[in-house]
PDB file of C-alpha atoms in Angstrom:
ATOM      1  CA  GLU Z   1     123.185 133.340 108.678  1.00 60.00           C
ATOM      2  CA  ASN Z   2     119.613 132.649 107.560  1.00 70.00           C
ATOM      3  CA  MET Z   3     119.081 133.901 104.014  1.00 77.00           C
ATOM      4  CA  VAL Z   4     115.698 135.358 103.059  1.00 83.00           C
ATOM      5  CA  GLN Z   5     113.945 133.249 100.467  1.00 87.00           C
ATOM      6  CA  ARG Z   6     113.400 135.077  97.189  1.00 91.00           C
ATOM      7  CA  LEU Z   7     110.010 134.824  95.538  1.00 93.00           C
ATOM      8  CA  THR Z   8     109.024 135.064  91.892  1.00 93.00           C
ATOM      9  CA  TYR Z   9     105.630 135.650  90.331  1.00 95.00           C
ATOM     10  CA  ARG Z  10     104.048 132.395  89.162  1.00 93.00           C
ATOM     11  CA  LYS Z  11     102.202 133.863  86.178  1.00 91.00           C
ATOM     12  CA  ARG Z  12     103.518 135.755  83.125  1.00 85.00           C
ATOM     13  CA  HIS Z  13     102.632 139.245  84.371  1.00 88.00           C
ATOM     14  CA  CYS Z  14     105.636 140.505  86.347  1.00 91.00           C
ATOM     15  CA  TYR Z  15     104.634 144.004  87.528  1.00 93.00           C
ATOM     16  CA  ASN Z  16     103.109 145.062  90.845  1.00 93.00           C
ATOM     17  CA  THR Z  17      99.819 146.332  89.441  1.00 94.00           C
ATOM     18  CA  LYS Z  18      96.239 146.342  90.722  1.00 93.00           C
ATOM     19  CA  SER Z  19      95.461 143.172  88.780  1.00 92.00           C
ATOM     20  CA  ASN Z  20      98.602 141.329  89.977  1.00 94.00           C
ATOM     21  CA  LYS Z  21      98.354 141.454  93.771  1.00 95.00           C
ATOM     22  CA  VAL Z  22      99.884 138.594  95.736  1.00 96.00           C
ATOM     23  CA  LYS Z  23     100.351 137.450  99.313  1.00 96.00           C
ATOM     24  CA  VAL Z  24     103.142 135.303 100.730  1.00 96.00           C
ATOM     25  CA  VAL Z  25     102.007 131.859 101.901  1.00 96.00           C
ATOM     26  CA  LYS Z  26     104.033 129.097 103.539  1.00 95.00           C
ATOM     27  CA  THR Z  27     103.409 125.658 102.009  1.00 95.00           C
ATOM     28  CA  PRO Z  28     103.261 122.414 104.021  1.00 97.00           C
ATOM     29  CA  GLY Z  29     106.763 121.711 102.678  1.00 94.00           C
ATOM     30  CA  GLY Z  30     108.063 124.854 104.396  1.00 92.00           C
ATOM     31  CA  LYS Z  31     108.600 126.872 101.193  1.00 93.00           C
ATOM     32  CA  LEU Z  32     107.291 130.396 100.745  1.00 94.00           C
ATOM     33  CA  ILE Z  33     105.268 131.040  97.605  1.00 95.00           C
ATOM     34  CA  TYR Z  34     103.143 133.826  96.136  1.00 95.00           C
ATOM     35  CA  GLN Z  35      99.382 133.275  96.177  1.00 96.00           C
ATOM     36  CA  TYR Z  36      97.345 135.523  93.878  1.00 96.00           C
ATOM     37  CA  VAL Z  37      94.690 137.672  95.556  1.00 95.00           C
ATOM     38  CA  ASP Z  38      91.422 138.301  93.715  1.00 93.00           C
ATOM     39  CA  LYS Z  39      90.149 141.854  93.395  1.00 94.00           C
ATOM     40  CA  ALA Z  40      87.479 142.787  95.933  1.00 94.00           C
ATOM     41  CA  ALA Z  41      84.005 142.852  94.426  1.00 95.00           C
ATOM     42  CA  LYS Z  42      81.702 145.818  94.934  1.00 94.00           C
ATOM     43  CA  ALA Z  43      78.024 145.362  95.687  1.00 94.00           C
ATOM     44  CA  ALA Z  44      75.298 146.456  93.260  1.00 94.00           C
ATOM     45  CA  LYS Z  45      74.068 149.933  94.168  1.00 95.00           C
ATOM     46  CA  CYS Z  46      70.589 151.413  93.857  1.00 95.00           C
ATOM     47  CA  GLY Z  47      70.157 153.824  90.958  1.00 92.00           C
ATOM     48  CA  GLY Z  48      67.968 156.095  93.080  1.00 91.00           C
ATOM     49  CA  CYS Z  49      69.526 156.401  96.536  1.00 94.00           C
ATOM     50  CA  GLY Z  50      72.908 154.676  96.131  1.00 94.00           C
ATOM     51  CA  LYS Z  51      72.362 152.041  98.843  1.00 95.00           C
ATOM     52  CA  THR Z  52      73.426 148.436  98.236  1.00 95.00           C
ATOM     53  CA  ILE Z  53      70.710 146.269  96.693  1.00 94.00           C
ATOM     54  CA  GLN Z  54      69.636 143.279  98.756  1.00 92.00           C
ATOM     55  CA  GLY Z  55      69.503 139.895  97.001  1.00 92.00           C
ATOM     56  CA  VAL Z  56      72.137 140.584  94.342  1.00 93.00           C
ATOM     57  CA  PRO Z  57      75.447 138.772  94.976  1.00 95.00           C
ATOM     58  CA  GLN Z  58      78.620 140.794  95.478  1.00 95.00           C
ATOM     59  CA  VAL Z  59      80.843 139.345  92.732  1.00 95.00           C
ATOM     60  CA  ARG Z  60      83.213 140.563  90.021  1.00 95.00           C
ATOM     61  CA  PRO Z  61      81.703 141.304  86.567  1.00 94.00           C
ATOM     62  CA  ARG Z  62      83.070 138.093  84.998  1.00 94.00           C
ATOM     63  CA  GLN Z  63      81.399 135.939  87.661  1.00 95.00           C
ATOM     64  CA  LEU Z  64      78.219 138.013  87.407  1.00 94.00           C
ATOM     65  CA  SER Z  65      78.010 137.244  83.691  1.00 95.00           C
ATOM     66  CA  ARG Z  66      78.202 133.526  84.486  1.00 97.00           C
ATOM     67  CA  LEU Z  67      75.363 133.614  87.018  1.00 95.00           C
ATOM     68  CA  PRO Z  68      71.814 132.706  85.983  1.00 96.00           C
ATOM     69  CA  LYS Z  69      69.340 135.574  85.568  1.00 94.00           C
ATOM     70  CA  ARG Z  70      67.385 134.686  88.706  1.00 93.00           C
ATOM     71  CA  ARG Z  71      70.537 135.196  90.847  1.00 94.00           C
ATOM     72  CA  LYS Z  72      71.428 138.548  89.232  1.00 92.00           C
ATOM     73  CA  THR Z  73      68.095 140.277  89.815  1.00 93.00           C
ATOM     74  CA  VAL Z  74      65.248 140.547  92.277  1.00 92.00           C
ATOM     75  CA  THR Z  75      61.751 139.589  91.072  1.00 93.00           C
ATOM     76  CA  ARG Z  76      59.978 142.939  91.261  1.00 92.00           C
ATOM     77  CA  ALA Z  77      59.673 146.071  89.124  1.00 93.00           C
ATOM     78  CA  TYR Z  78      63.152 147.585  88.628  1.00 93.00           C
ATOM     79  CA  GLY Z  79      64.594 144.462  90.335  1.00 91.00           C
ATOM     80  CA  GLY Z  80      68.381 144.539  90.590  1.00 91.00           C
ATOM     81  CA  ALA Z  81      68.572 148.186  89.483  1.00 94.00           C
ATOM     82  CA  VAL Z  82      66.634 150.038  92.187  1.00 95.00           C
ATOM     83  CA  CYS Z  83      66.087 149.092  95.861  1.00 94.00           C
ATOM     84  CA  GLY Z  84      62.674 148.194  97.280  1.00 93.00           C
ATOM     85  CA  GLY Z  85      62.314 151.473  99.156  1.00 94.00           C
ATOM     86  CA  CYS Z  86      62.821 153.523  95.994  1.00 95.00           C
ATOM     87  CA  VAL Z  87      60.342 151.348  94.047  1.00 96.00           C
ATOM     88  CA  LYS Z  88      57.792 151.898  96.821  1.00 96.00           C
ATOM     89  CA  GLU Z  89      58.464 155.650  96.685  1.00 96.00           C
ATOM     90  CA  LYS Z  90      57.978 155.672  92.884  1.00 96.00           C
ATOM     91  CA  ILE Z  91      54.661 153.818  93.201  1.00 96.00           C
ATOM     92  CA  VAL Z  92      53.387 156.134  95.955  1.00 97.00           C
ATOM     93  CA  ARG Z  93      54.491 159.231  94.005  1.00 96.00           C
ATOM     94  CA  ALA Z  94      52.750 158.015  90.834  1.00 97.00           C
ATOM     95  CA  PHE Z  95      49.575 157.232  92.830  1.00 97.00           C
ATOM     96  CA  LEU Z  96      49.554 160.665  94.482  1.00 97.00           C
ATOM     97  CA  ILE Z  97      50.082 162.425  91.138  1.00 97.00           C
ATOM     98  CA  GLU Z  98      47.110 160.526  89.669  1.00 96.00           C
ATOM     99  CA  GLU Z  99      45.012 161.411  92.728  1.00 96.00           C
ATOM    100  CA  GLN Z 100      45.973 165.074  92.303  1.00 96.00           C
ATOM    101  CA  LYS Z 101      44.862 164.985  88.644  1.00 96.00           C
ATOM    102  CA  ILE Z 102      41.479 163.546  89.676  1.00 96.00           C
ATOM    103  CA  VAL Z 103      41.048 166.213  92.385  1.00 96.00           C
ATOM    104  CA  LYS Z 104      41.892 168.976  89.871  1.00 95.00           C
ATOM    105  CA  HIS Z 105      39.339 167.539  87.452  1.00 95.00           C
ATOM    106  CA  ILE Z 106      36.616 167.438  90.142  1.00 95.00           C
ATOM    107  CA  VAL Z 107      37.377 171.005  91.281  1.00 95.00           C
ATOM    108  CA  LYS Z 108      37.217 172.218  87.671  1.00 94.00           C
ATOM    109  CA  LYS Z 109      33.794 170.567  87.205  1.00 93.00           C
ATOM    110  CA  GLN Z 110      32.514 172.130  90.443  1.00 92.00           C
ATOM    111  CA  GLN Z 111      33.659 175.595  89.307  1.00 92.00           C
ATOM    112  CA  GLN Z 112      31.892 175.130  85.958  1.00 91.00           C
ATOM    113  CA  ARG Z 113      28.687 174.165  87.813  1.00 90.00           C
ATOM    114  CA  GLN Z 114      29.008 177.300  89.953  1.00 90.00           C
ATOM    115  CA  LYS Z 115      29.351 179.446  86.791  1.00 88.00           C
ATOM    116  CA  ASN Z 116      26.344 177.722  85.175  1.00 87.00           C
ATOM    117  CA  LYS Z 117      24.164 178.354  88.261  1.00 84.00           C
ATOM    118  CA  LYS Z 118      25.088 182.069  88.283  1.00 78.00           C
ATOM    119  CA  ALA Z 119      24.394 182.496  84.571  1.00 67.00           C
TER     120      ALA Z 119
END
């Protein structure tokens, strides 16, 4: 009759909650113990499209706070908050809007010239 070995939590917290997940591990001495499992980290997402941002490590908030600034961001406009594709889109959109303003201005001037010639 082989009895099943009972296991106890090794830390103070004794409830099966999200923050207290464990897995059973066999030690070199043949004993079974609980090993605490860290929560899975989620990747940083783009504020525009929701895709994961390249170059920002996928770590829990506590570890992220310990990282240096250069590892938390990407060196570009909106780095670490918006992906490169969205930044490119913003730049192109802003450029096209400015171009449109210039075209409107030119058209307006041409119409004024037309009116002046008729008068």
